[in-house]
Structure formats: structure tokens, C-alpha cells
Amino acid sequence: MIETRIQMPRIKGLTLPPSLTPQELSSVAQDSALAVAAAIRKNFRVLAPKSKSRHYWRGAIDSTEVGKTATNGVATITVSHIGVRLHWKGGTVRPTGRISDVTGKPTRSLLIPFDDSPLRKTRQTLKEWVGTKQIRVIKSRNGCPILIATEEKKTRTNITWLGNLVKQAHHKPRPEVMPDSDTLSAALAKGAKQCVKHLLAKHAKQTQ
């Protein structure tokens, strides 16, 4: 999970009017966080068409959220979609050993779907996609285990090639997964300035 906190008035390069109350500072933090979250979602939309997994970045977009209310001038943005931080920062993934929803046994391998695997074209989990199909592991010519799904028909058996099974997978860092600092700073400043403008206009009306 990725978590970012927006704290007012501790934003570099942004000066806020001293007349703002603590509650108003929280409003500024909240609006700034909403603007930053919008920039993050926009970046995920750019990544989606370039990805081999049609629905993955849509899930990242849906999981990008801002806390309902800011408190003490602090607002929180989270991206909870599984794997986004790994794509961003990189790292090595290994089986967790948790019980598989499909086999009912401890997980000992990672599934890396083929480029044309149907698993890359659905938002369903493997268990949901499998349904009545039978899951099998076969060996490729070079001895690499491959996961397939078979489905019996009246006159034939349909075979769907799902992906390779590996003991670990290494992901290189991809800085482009998140907007660069200039983009985030610009979004934050825009959200803050719009909110401050609204609050100052409200102050002016109250003093008339």
C-alpha cells in the first residue's frame, strides 16, 4: 500500500494566510489531498493502455482514496491496490505459503500469466475465473512448470494456457508509476489555492 500525508501549513513553498482557523487548515489539507489523488489517478489512466493487464490499473484507480475528513490540518491519501507499491519501488516477490483458494494447499509458487492469458483480461480472481474448469500443472520442454485449465466438452477437451509457475519474481523499480514531484506539487498547490480563495471570500462576506 502507498500512503501519503498532506499537512498544513507545513507545505514547502506555500504560504497560507494567518487568519485561517485550525478547522479551515484541515479543509485546505483535504482539498489539496483531493487534487493530488486526482493527479495520481490520471497517471494510472495513462499507464493502463500500455499495460498487458487490461484491468490492473483500473483497480489502482479505484483504490486511490482520500480520508473522509482531515484532522489537525492533516489529510491522508492511500493507494491500496495490491502490487502498486511493488511496481513503483521494485523488489522480489516470493510465495507466501498461504492456503490457495484454488488448490486448498499452501502456495509454493507464483503464477506469472502469459501475455495472452485470459487472466490478464479479467478483474476476476483465479478462483472466480476457474469455475468448473480443472486446474493442472504440466512441464514445458525446458522443464518449467506451466499452469493450464482444462474443460471437458462433448467431443473435445478445451485447454487454456494460463502462465508460468516460478519460485520468485523480481520487479525493477518503475518511477513512472507515480507522478513526478513537480506534478504532485503543482496539484497540491492548485488544490490549496482554490480552497484558500474560497475561504477568504467567505471571510470577506462575513465582515461586510
JSON list of C-alpha atoms in Angstrom, two decimals:
[
{"chain": "A", "resi": 1, "resn": "MET", "atom": "CA", "xyz": [0.00, 0.00, 0.00]},
{"chain": "A", "resi": 2, "resn": "ILE", "atom": "CA", "xyz": [1.10, 3.57, -0.70]},
{"chain": "A", "resi": 3, "resn": "GLU", "atom": "CA", "xyz": [0.20, 6.23, 1.84]},
{"chain": "A", "resi": 4, "resn": "THR", "atom": "CA", "xyz": [0.86, 9.97, 1.54]},
{"chain": "A", "resi": 5, "resn": "ARG", "atom": "CA", "xyz": [0.01, 12.64, 4.10]},
{"chain": "A", "resi": 6, "resn": "ILE", "atom": "CA", "xyz": [-0.76, 16.26, 3.34]},
{"chain": "A", "resi": 7, "resn": "GLN", "atom": "CA", "xyz": [-0.09, 18.50, 6.36]},
{"chain": "A", "resi": 8, "resn": "MET", "atom": "CA", "xyz": [-0.99, 22.18, 6.58]},
{"chain": "A", "resi": 9, "resn": "PRO", "atom": "CA", "xyz": [0.64, 24.62, 6.87]},
{"chain": "A", "resi": 10, "resn": "ARG", "atom": "CA", "xyz": [3.88, 22.62, 6.54]},
{"chain": "A", "resi": 11, "resn": "ILE", "atom": "CA", "xyz": [3.99, 22.69, 2.76]},
{"chain": "A", "resi": 12, "resn": "LYS", "atom": "CA", "xyz": [7.24, 23.93, 1.24]},
{"chain": "A", "resi": 13, "resn": "GLY", "atom": "CA", "xyz": [6.81, 26.98, -0.97]},
{"chain": "A", "resi": 14, "resn": "LEU", "atom": "CA", "xyz": [3.19, 27.55, 0.08]},
{"chain": "A", "resi": 15, "resn": "THR", "atom": "CA", "xyz": [2.30, 30.45, 2.39]},
{"chain": "A", "resi": 16, "resn": "LEU", "atom": "CA", "xyz": [-1.14, 30.40, 3.96]},
{"chain": "A", "resi": 17, "resn": "PRO", "atom": "CA", "xyz": [-2.99, 33.38, 5.47]},
{"chain": "A", "resi": 18, "resn": "PRO", "atom": "CA", "xyz": [-2.51, 33.51, 9.27]},
{"chain": "A", "resi": 19, "resn": "SER", "atom": "CA", "xyz": [-6.22, 34.22, 9.68]},
{"chain": "A", "resi": 20, "resn": "LEU", "atom": "CA", "xyz": [-7.19, 30.62, 8.84]},
{"chain": "A", "resi": 21, "resn": "THR", "atom": "CA", "xyz": [-8.57, 28.63, 11.74]},
{"chain": "A", "resi": 22, "resn": "PRO", "atom": "CA", "xyz": [-7.43, 25.05, 12.52]},
{"chain": "A", "resi": 23, "resn": "GLN", "atom": "CA", "xyz": [-10.67, 23.78, 11.01]},
{"chain": "A", "resi": 24, "resn": "GLU", "atom": "CA", "xyz": [-10.04, 25.79, 7.84]},
{"chain": "A", "resi": 25, "resn": "LEU", "atom": "CA", "xyz": [-6.48, 24.47, 7.63]},
{"chain": "A", "resi": 26, "resn": "SER", "atom": "CA", "xyz": [-7.94, 20.98, 7.69]},
{"chain": "A", "resi": 27, "resn": "SER", "atom": "CA", "xyz": [-10.24, 21.98, 4.81]},
{"chain": "A", "resi": 28, "resn": "VAL", "atom": "CA", "xyz": [-7.22, 23.21, 2.84]},
{"chain": "A", "resi": 29, "resn": "ALA", "atom": "CA", "xyz": [-5.41, 19.92, 3.54]},
{"chain": "A", "resi": 30, "resn": "GLN", "atom": "CA", "xyz": [-8.45, 17.94, 2.42]},
{"chain": "A", "resi": 31, "resn": "ASP", "atom": "CA", "xyz": [-8.85, 19.84, -0.85]},
{"chain": "A", "resi": 32, "resn": "SER", "atom": "CA", "xyz": [-5.11, 19.60, -1.54]},
{"chain": "A", "resi": 33, "resn": "ALA", "atom": "CA", "xyz": [-5.23, 15.86, -0.97]},
{"chain": "A", "resi": 34, "resn": "LEU", "atom": "CA", "xyz": [-8.17, 15.51, -3.35]},
{"chain": "A", "resi": 35, "resn": "ALA", "atom": "CA", "xyz": [-6.20, 17.36, -6.05]},
{"chain": "A", "resi": 36, "resn": "VAL", "atom": "CA", "xyz": [-3.14, 15.16, -5.51]},
{"chain": "A", "resi": 37, "resn": "ALA", "atom": "CA", "xyz": [-5.27, 12.00, -5.61]},
{"chain": "A", "resi": 38, "resn": "ALA", "atom": "CA", "xyz": [-6.76, 13.19, -8.92]},
{"chain": "A", "resi": 39, "resn": "ALA", "atom": "CA", "xyz": [-3.23, 13.59, -10.33]},
{"chain": "A", "resi": 40, "resn": "ILE", "atom": "CA", "xyz": [-2.34, 10.06, -9.20]},
{"chain": "A", "resi": 41, "resn": "ARG", "atom": "CA", "xyz": [-5.48, 8.59, -10.80]},
{"chain": "A", "resi": 42, "resn": "LYS", "atom": "CA", "xyz": [-4.74, 10.47, -14.03]},
{"chain": "A", "resi": 43, "resn": "ASN", "atom": "CA", "xyz": [-1.26, 8.94, -14.08]},
{"chain": "A", "resi": 44, "resn": "PHE", "atom": "CA", "xyz": [-2.73, 5.44, -13.66]},
{"chain": "A", "resi": 45, "resn": "ARG", "atom": "CA", "xyz": [-5.07, 6.12, -16.60]},
{"chain": "A", "resi": 46, "resn": "VAL", "atom": "CA", "xyz": [-2.01, 6.88, -18.74]},
{"chain": "A", "resi": 47, "resn": "LEU", "atom": "CA", "xyz": [-0.39, 3.59, -17.68]},
{"chain": "A", "resi": 48, "resn": "ALA", "atom": "CA", "xyz": [-3.48, 1.44, -18.31]},
{"chain": "A", "resi": 49, "resn": "PRO", "atom": "CA", "xyz": [-3.39, 1.36, -22.16]},
{"chain": "A", "resi": 50, "resn": "LYS", "atom": "CA", "xyz": [0.31, 0.47, -22.09]},
{"chain": "A", "resi": 51, "resn": "SER", "atom": "CA", "xyz": [-0.16, -2.45, -19.70]},
{"chain": "A", "resi": 52, "resn": "LYS", "atom": "CA", "xyz": [-0.53, -6.10, -20.64]},
{"chain": "A", "resi": 53, "resn": "SER", "atom": "CA", "xyz": [-3.06, -6.46, -17.82]},
{"chain": "A", "resi": 54, "resn": "ARG", "atom": "CA", "xyz": [-6.15, -4.65, -19.07]},
{"chain": "A", "resi": 55, "resn": "HIS", "atom": "CA", "xyz": [-7.84, -4.26, -15.69]},
{"chain": "A", "resi": 56, "resn": "TYR", "atom": "CA", "xyz": [-4.89, -3.90, -13.29]},
{"chain": "A", "resi": 57, "resn": "TRP", "atom": "CA", "xyz": [-4.52, -0.12, -13.39]},
{"chain": "A", "resi": 58, "resn": "ARG", "atom": "CA", "xyz": [-8.27, 0.33, -13.29]},
{"chain": "A", "resi": 59, "resn": "GLY", "atom": "CA", "xyz": [-8.09, -1.40, -9.93]},
{"chain": "A", "resi": 60, "resn": "ALA", "atom": "CA", "xyz": [-5.33, 1.01, -8.88]},
{"chain": "A", "resi": 61, "resn": "ILE", "atom": "CA", "xyz": [-7.52, 3.96, -9.89]},
{"chain": "A", "resi": 62, "resn": "ASP", "atom": "CA", "xyz": [-10.46, 2.63, -7.88]},
{"chain": "A", "resi": 63, "resn": "SER", "atom": "CA", "xyz": [-8.27, 2.04, -4.82]},
{"chain": "A", "resi": 64, "resn": "THR", "atom": "CA", "xyz": [-6.86, 5.59, -4.72]},
{"chain": "A", "resi": 65, "resn": "GLU", "atom": "CA", "xyz": [-8.72, 7.28, -1.89]},
{"chain": "A", "resi": 66, "resn": "VAL", "atom": "CA", "xyz": [-8.59, 10.32, 0.38]},
{"chain": "A", "resi": 67, "resn": "GLY", "atom": "CA", "xyz": [-9.64, 10.04, 4.02]},
{"chain": "A", "resi": 68, "resn": "LYS", "atom": "CA", "xyz": [-13.19, 11.28, 4.55]},
{"chain": "A", "resi": 69, "resn": "THR", "atom": "CA", "xyz": [-12.09, 14.20, 6.72]},
{"chain": "A", "resi": 70, "resn": "ALA", "atom": "CA", "xyz": [-8.78, 15.84, 7.57]},
{"chain": "A", "resi": 71, "resn": "THR", "atom": "CA", "xyz": [-7.90, 16.32, 11.24]},
{"chain": "A", "resi": 72, "resn": "ASN", "atom": "CA", "xyz": [-5.41, 18.76, 12.74]},
{"chain": "A", "resi": 73, "resn": "GLY", "atom": "CA", "xyz": [-4.53, 20.01, 9.27]},
{"chain": "A", "resi": 74, "resn": "VAL", "atom": "CA", "xyz": [-3.54, 16.54, 8.03]},
{"chain": "A", "resi": 75, "resn": "ALA", "atom": "CA", "xyz": [-5.18, 14.65, 5.14]},
{"chain": "A", "resi": 76, "resn": "THR", "atom": "CA", "xyz": [-4.24, 11.14, 4.00]},
{"chain": "A", "resi": 77, "resn": "ILE", "atom": "CA", "xyz": [-4.13, 9.64, 0.50]},
{"chain": "A", "resi": 78, "resn": "THR", "atom": "CA", "xyz": [-3.89, 5.87, 0.10]},
{"chain": "A", "resi": 79, "resn": "VAL", "atom": "CA", "xyz": [-3.42, 3.55, -2.88]},
{"chain": "A", "resi": 80, "resn": "SER", "atom": "CA", "xyz": [-4.37, 0.10, -1.59]},
{"chain": "A", "resi": 81, "resn": "HIS", "atom": "CA", "xyz": [-4.40, -1.97, -4.80]},
{"chain": "A", "resi": 82, "resn": "ILE", "atom": "CA", "xyz": [-2.12, -4.97, -4.37]},
{"chain": "A", "resi": 83, "resn": "GLY", "atom": "CA", "xyz": [1.23, -4.65, -6.11]},
{"chain": "A", "resi": 84, "resn": "VAL", "atom": "CA", "xyz": [1.23, -0.92, -6.96]},
{"chain": "A", "resi": 85, "resn": "ARG", "atom": "CA", "xyz": [3.99, -0.13, -4.48]},
{"chain": "A", "resi": 86, "resn": "LEU", "atom": "CA", "xyz": [5.98, -3.11, -5.79]},
{"chain": "A", "resi": 87, "resn": "HIS", "atom": "CA", "xyz": [5.70, -1.80, -9.37]},
{"chain": "A", "resi": 88, "resn": "TRP", "atom": "CA", "xyz": [6.77, 1.64, -8.16]},
{"chain": "A", "resi": 89, "resn": "LYS", "atom": "CA", "xyz": [9.66, 0.77, -5.85]},
{"chain": "A", "resi": 90, "resn": "GLY", "atom": "CA", "xyz": [10.63, -2.65, -7.22]},
{"chain": "A", "resi": 91, "resn": "GLY", "atom": "CA", "xyz": [11.56, -5.72, -5.21]},
{"chain": "A", "resi": 92, "resn": "THR", "atom": "CA", "xyz": [11.48, -9.50, -5.10]},
{"chain": "A", "resi": 93, "resn": "VAL", "atom": "CA", "xyz": [8.26, -11.43, -4.56]},
{"chain": "A", "resi": 94, "resn": "ARG", "atom": "CA", "xyz": [8.15, -14.95, -3.13]},
{"chain": "A", "resi": 95, "resn": "PRO", "atom": "CA", "xyz": [5.27, -17.30, -2.33]},
{"chain": "A", "resi": 96, "resn": "THR", "atom": "CA", "xyz": [3.61, -16.51, 0.98]},
{"chain": "A", "resi": 97, "resn": "GLY", "atom": "CA", "xyz": [2.80, -20.09, 1.90]},
{"chain": "A", "resi": 98, "resn": "ARG", "atom": "CA", "xyz": [-0.82, -19.15, 2.49]},
{"chain": "A", "resi": 99, "resn": "ILE", "atom": "CA", "xyz": [-3.52, -21.66, 1.62]},
{"chain": "A", "resi": 100, "resn": "SER", "atom": "CA", "xyz": [-4.50, -21.36, -2.03]},
{"chain": "A", "resi": 101, "resn": "ASP", "atom": "CA", "xyz": [-8.17, -20.63, -2.77]},
{"chain": "A", "resi": 102, "resn": "VAL", "atom": "CA", "xyz": [-7.88, -22.87, -5.84]},
{"chain": "A", "resi": 103, "resn": "THR", "atom": "CA", "xyz": [-5.93, -25.92, -4.64]},
{"chain": "A", "resi": 104, "resn": "GLY", "atom": "CA", "xyz": [-6.56, -25.73, -0.90]},
{"chain": "A", "resi": 105, "resn": "LYS", "atom": "CA", "xyz": [-2.84, -26.30, -0.33]},
{"chain": "A", "resi": 106, "resn": "PRO", "atom": "CA", "xyz": [-0.02, -23.95, 0.81]},
{"chain": "A", "resi": 107, "resn": "THR", "atom": "CA", "xyz": [1.17, -21.67, -2.01]},
{"chain": "A", "resi": 108, "resn": "ARG", "atom": "CA", "xyz": [4.65, -22.71, -3.13]},
{"chain": "A", "resi": 109, "resn": "SER", "atom": "CA", "xyz": [4.91, -20.92, -6.49]},
{"chain": "A", "resi": 110, "resn": "LEU", "atom": "CA", "xyz": [3.98, -17.63, -8.11]},
{"chain": "A", "resi": 111, "resn": "LEU", "atom": "CA", "xyz": [1.83, -17.53, -11.23]},
{"chain": "A", "resi": 112, "resn": "ILE", "atom": "CA", "xyz": [3.12, -15.25, -13.98]},
{"chain": "A", "resi": 113, "resn": "PRO", "atom": "CA", "xyz": [0.33, -15.05, -16.58]},
{"chain": "A", "resi": 114, "resn": "PHE", "atom": "CA", "xyz": [1.28, -15.30, -20.25]},
{"chain": "A", "resi": 115, "resn": "ASP", "atom": "CA", "xyz": [0.80, -12.13, -22.32]},
{"chain": "A", "resi": 116, "resn": "ASP", "atom": "CA", "xyz": [-2.31, -13.64, -23.92]},
{"chain": "A", "resi": 117, "resn": "SER", "atom": "CA", "xyz": [-3.59, -15.31, -20.75]},
{"chain": "A", "resi": 118, "resn": "PRO", "atom": "CA", "xyz": [-7.28, -14.67, -20.06]},
{"chain": "A", "resi": 119, "resn": "LEU", "atom": "CA", "xyz": [-6.28, -13.79, -16.50]},
{"chain": "A", "resi": 120, "resn": "ARG", "atom": "CA", "xyz": [-4.87, -10.52, -17.87]},
{"chain": "A", "resi": 121, "resn": "LYS", "atom": "CA", "xyz": [-8.24, -9.65, -19.39]},
{"chain": "A", "resi": 122, "resn": "THR", "atom": "CA", "xyz": [-10.48, -10.06, -16.36]},
{"chain": "A", "resi": 123, "resn": "ARG", "atom": "CA", "xyz": [-10.91, -8.49, -12.94]},
{"chain": "A", "resi": 124, "resn": "GLN", "atom": "CA", "xyz": [-11.89, -11.87, -11.51]},
{"chain": "A", "resi": 125, "resn": "THR", "atom": "CA", "xyz": [-9.61, -13.80, -9.20]},
{"chain": "A", "resi": 126, "resn": "LEU", "atom": "CA", "xyz": [-8.21, -17.11, -10.43]},
{"chain": "A", "resi": 127, "resn": "LYS", "atom": "CA", "xyz": [-10.76, -18.97, -8.28]},
{"chain": "A", "resi": 128, "resn": "GLU", "atom": "CA", "xyz": [-13.66, -16.94, -9.74]},
{"chain": "A", "resi": 129, "resn": "TRP", "atom": "CA", "xyz": [-12.42, -17.40, -13.30]},
{"chain": "A", "resi": 130, "resn": "VAL", "atom": "CA", "xyz": [-11.81, -21.15, -13.00]},
{"chain": "A", "resi": 131, "resn": "GLY", "atom": "CA", "xyz": [-15.43, -22.07, -12.16]},
{"chain": "A", "resi": 132, "resn": "THR", "atom": "CA", "xyz": [-15.96, -25.67, -13.30]},
{"chain": "A", "resi": 133, "resn": "LYS", "atom": "CA", "xyz": [-12.64, -25.90, -15.15]},
{"chain": "A", "resi": 134, "resn": "GLN", "atom": "CA", "xyz": [-9.93, -28.23, -13.92]},
{"chain": "A", "resi": 135, "resn": "ILE", "atom": "CA", "xyz": [-6.55, -26.75, -13.00]},
{"chain": "A", "resi": 136, "resn": "ARG", "atom": "CA", "xyz": [-3.45, -28.75, -13.89]},
{"chain": "A", "resi": 137, "resn": "VAL", "atom": "CA", "xyz": [0.30, -28.26, -13.83]},
{"chain": "A", "resi": 138, "resn": "ILE", "atom": "CA", "xyz": [2.34, -29.54, -16.75]},
{"chain": "A", "resi": 139, "resn": "LYS", "atom": "CA", "xyz": [6.02, -29.23, -17.68]},
{"chain": "A", "resi": 140, "resn": "SER", "atom": "CA", "xyz": [7.27, -27.27, -20.66]},
{"chain": "A", "resi": 141, "resn": "ARG", "atom": "CA", "xyz": [10.03, -28.65, -22.89]},
{"chain": "A", "resi": 142, "resn": "ASN", "atom": "CA", "xyz": [12.66, -26.96, -20.75]},
{"chain": "A", "resi": 143, "resn": "GLY", "atom": "CA", "xyz": [11.12, -28.32, -17.57]},
{"chain": "A", "resi": 144, "resn": "CYS", "atom": "CA", "xyz": [9.39, -25.13, -16.42]},
{"chain": "A", "resi": 145, "resn": "PRO", "atom": "CA", "xyz": [6.04, -25.80, -14.72]},
{"chain": "A", "resi": 146, "resn": "ILE", "atom": "CA", "xyz": [3.05, -24.29, -16.52]},
{"chain": "A", "resi": 147, "resn": "LEU", "atom": "CA", "xyz": [-0.47, -23.82, -15.19]},
{"chain": "A", "resi": 148, "resn": "ILE", "atom": "CA", "xyz": [-3.31, -24.76, -17.52]},
{"chain": "A", "resi": 149, "resn": "ALA", "atom": "CA", "xyz": [-7.08, -25.02, -17.24]},
{"chain": "A", "resi": 150, "resn": "THR", "atom": "CA", "xyz": [-9.00, -27.82, -18.92]},
{"chain": "A", "resi": 151, "resn": "GLU", "atom": "CA", "xyz": [-12.70, -28.00, -19.62]},
{"chain": "A", "resi": 152, "resn": "GLU", "atom": "CA", "xyz": [-14.43, -31.14, -20.87]},
{"chain": "A", "resi": 153, "resn": "LYS", "atom": "CA", "xyz": [-16.79, -30.72, -23.81]},
{"chain": "A", "resi": 154, "resn": "LYS", "atom": "CA", "xyz": [-18.91, -33.39, -25.55]},
{"chain": "A", "resi": 155, "resn": "THR", "atom": "CA", "xyz": [-16.39, -34.06, -28.29]},
{"chain": "A", "resi": 156, "resn": "ARG", "atom": "CA", "xyz": [-13.19, -32.47, -27.07]},
{"chain": "A", "resi": 157, "resn": "THR", "atom": "CA", "xyz": [-11.22, -31.05, -24.15]},
{"chain": "A", "resi": 158, "resn": "ASN", "atom": "CA", "xyz": [-10.53, -27.31, -24.22]},
{"chain": "A", "resi": 159, "resn": "ILE", "atom": "CA", "xyz": [-7.15, -26.29, -22.86]},
{"chain": "A", "resi": 160, "resn": "THR", "atom": "CA", "xyz": [-6.40, -22.73, -21.72]},
{"chain": "A", "resi": 161, "resn": "TRP", "atom": "CA", "xyz": [-2.78, -21.79, -21.13]},
{"chain": "A", "resi": 162, "resn": "LEU", "atom": "CA", "xyz": [-2.60, -19.57, -18.06]},
{"chain": "A", "resi": 163, "resn": "GLY", "atom": "CA", "xyz": [1.03, -18.89, -17.16]},
{"chain": "A", "resi": 164, "resn": "ASN", "atom": "CA", "xyz": [4.39, -19.98, -15.77]},
{"chain": "A", "resi": 165, "resn": "LEU", "atom": "CA", "xyz": [4.88, -21.04, -12.17]},
{"chain": "A", "resi": 166, "resn": "VAL", "atom": "CA", "xyz": [8.05, -19.65, -10.62]},
{"chain": "A", "resi": 167, "resn": "LYS", "atom": "CA", "xyz": [9.65, -19.69, -7.17]},
{"chain": "A", "resi": 168, "resn": "GLN", "atom": "CA", "xyz": [10.23, -15.93, -7.13]},
{"chain": "A", "resi": 169, "resn": "ALA", "atom": "CA", "xyz": [9.86, -12.87, -9.34]},
{"chain": "A", "resi": 170, "resn": "HIS", "atom": "CA", "xyz": [11.99, -9.73, -9.36]},
{"chain": "A", "resi": 171, "resn": "HIS", "atom": "CA", "xyz": [10.46, -6.38, -10.33]},
{"chain": "A", "resi": 172, "resn": "LYS", "atom": "CA", "xyz": [12.62, -3.45, -11.35]},
{"chain": "A", "resi": 173, "resn": "PRO", "atom": "CA", "xyz": [11.60, -0.03, -9.97]},
{"chain": "A", "resi": 174, "resn": "ARG", "atom": "CA", "xyz": [9.28, 1.94, -12.25]},
{"chain": "A", "resi": 175, "resn": "PRO", "atom": "CA", "xyz": [9.33, 5.60, -11.18]},
{"chain": "A", "resi": 176, "resn": "GLU", "atom": "CA", "xyz": [6.68, 6.42, -13.79]},
{"chain": "A", "resi": 177, "resn": "VAL", "atom": "CA", "xyz": [4.06, 4.53, -11.75]},
{"chain": "A", "resi": 178, "resn": "MET", "atom": "CA", "xyz": [3.61, 7.67, -9.63]},
{"chain": "A", "resi": 179, "resn": "PRO", "atom": "CA", "xyz": [3.54, 11.27, -10.91]},
{"chain": "A", "resi": 180, "resn": "ASP", "atom": "CA", "xyz": [6.84, 13.13, -10.53]},
{"chain": "A", "resi": 181, "resn": "SER", "atom": "CA", "xyz": [7.35, 15.57, -7.66]},
{"chain": "A", "resi": 182, "resn": "ASP", "atom": "CA", "xyz": [6.72, 18.64, -9.83]},
{"chain": "A", "resi": 183, "resn": "THR", "atom": "CA", "xyz": [3.33, 17.28, -10.94]},
{"chain": "A", "resi": 184, "resn": "LEU", "atom": "CA", "xyz": [2.31, 16.42, -7.39]},
{"chain": "A", "resi": 185, "resn": "SER", "atom": "CA", "xyz": [3.48, 19.79, -6.05]},
{"chain": "A", "resi": 186, "resn": "ALA", "atom": "CA", "xyz": [1.55, 21.63, -8.76]},
{"chain": "A", "resi": 187, "resn": "ALA", "atom": "CA", "xyz": [-1.62, 19.63, -7.99]},
{"chain": "A", "resi": 188, "resn": "LEU", "atom": "CA", "xyz": [-1.23, 20.25, -4.26]},
{"chain": "A", "resi": 189, "resn": "ALA", "atom": "CA", "xyz": [-0.69, 23.98, -4.71]},
{"chain": "A", "resi": 190, "resn": "LYS", "atom": "CA", "xyz": [-3.68, 24.26, -7.07]},
{"chain": "A", "resi": 191, "resn": "GLY", "atom": "CA", "xyz": [-5.99, 22.49, -4.64]},
{"chain": "A", "resi": 192, "resn": "ALA", "atom": "CA", "xyz": [-4.75, 24.57, -1.71]},
{"chain": "A", "resi": 193, "resn": "LYS", "atom": "CA", "xyz": [-5.02, 27.91, -3.53]},
{"chain": "A", "resi": 194, "resn": "GLN", "atom": "CA", "xyz": [-8.56, 27.22, -4.72]},
{"chain": "A", "resi": 195, "resn": "CYS", "atom": "CA", "xyz": [-9.65, 26.31, -1.21]},
{"chain": "A", "resi": 196, "resn": "VAL", "atom": "CA", "xyz": [-7.93, 29.37, 0.34]},
{"chain": "A", "resi": 197, "resn": "LYS", "atom": "CA", "xyz": [-9.56, 31.62, -2.26]},
{"chain": "A", "resi": 198, "resn": "HIS", "atom": "CA", "xyz": [-12.97, 30.25, -1.30]},
{"chain": "A", "resi": 199, "resn": "LEU", "atom": "CA", "xyz": [-12.28, 30.65, 2.43]},
{"chain": "A", "resi": 200, "resn": "LEU", "atom": "CA", "xyz": [-11.04, 34.24, 2.08]},
{"chain": "A", "resi": 201, "resn": "ALA", "atom": "CA", "xyz": [-14.12, 35.13, 0.04]},
{"chain": "A", "resi": 202, "resn": "LYS", "atom": "CA", "xyz": [-16.21, 33.67, 2.83]},
{"chain": "A", "resi": 203, "resn": "HIS", "atom": "CA", "xyz": [-14.31, 35.77, 5.39]},
{"chain": "A", "resi": 204, "resn": "ALA", "atom": "CA", "xyz": [-14.91, 38.92, 3.32]},
{"chain": "A", "resi": 205, "resn": "LYS", "atom": "CA", "xyz": [-18.67, 38.29, 3.23]},
{"chain": "A", "resi": 206, "resn": "GLN", "atom": "CA", "xyz": [-18.77, 37.76, 6.98]},
{"chain": "A", "resi": 207, "resn": "THR", "atom": "CA", "xyz": [-17.06, 41.12, 7.66]},
{"chain": "A", "resi": 208, "resn": "GLN", "atom": "CA", "xyz": [-19.36, 43.12, 5.41]}
]
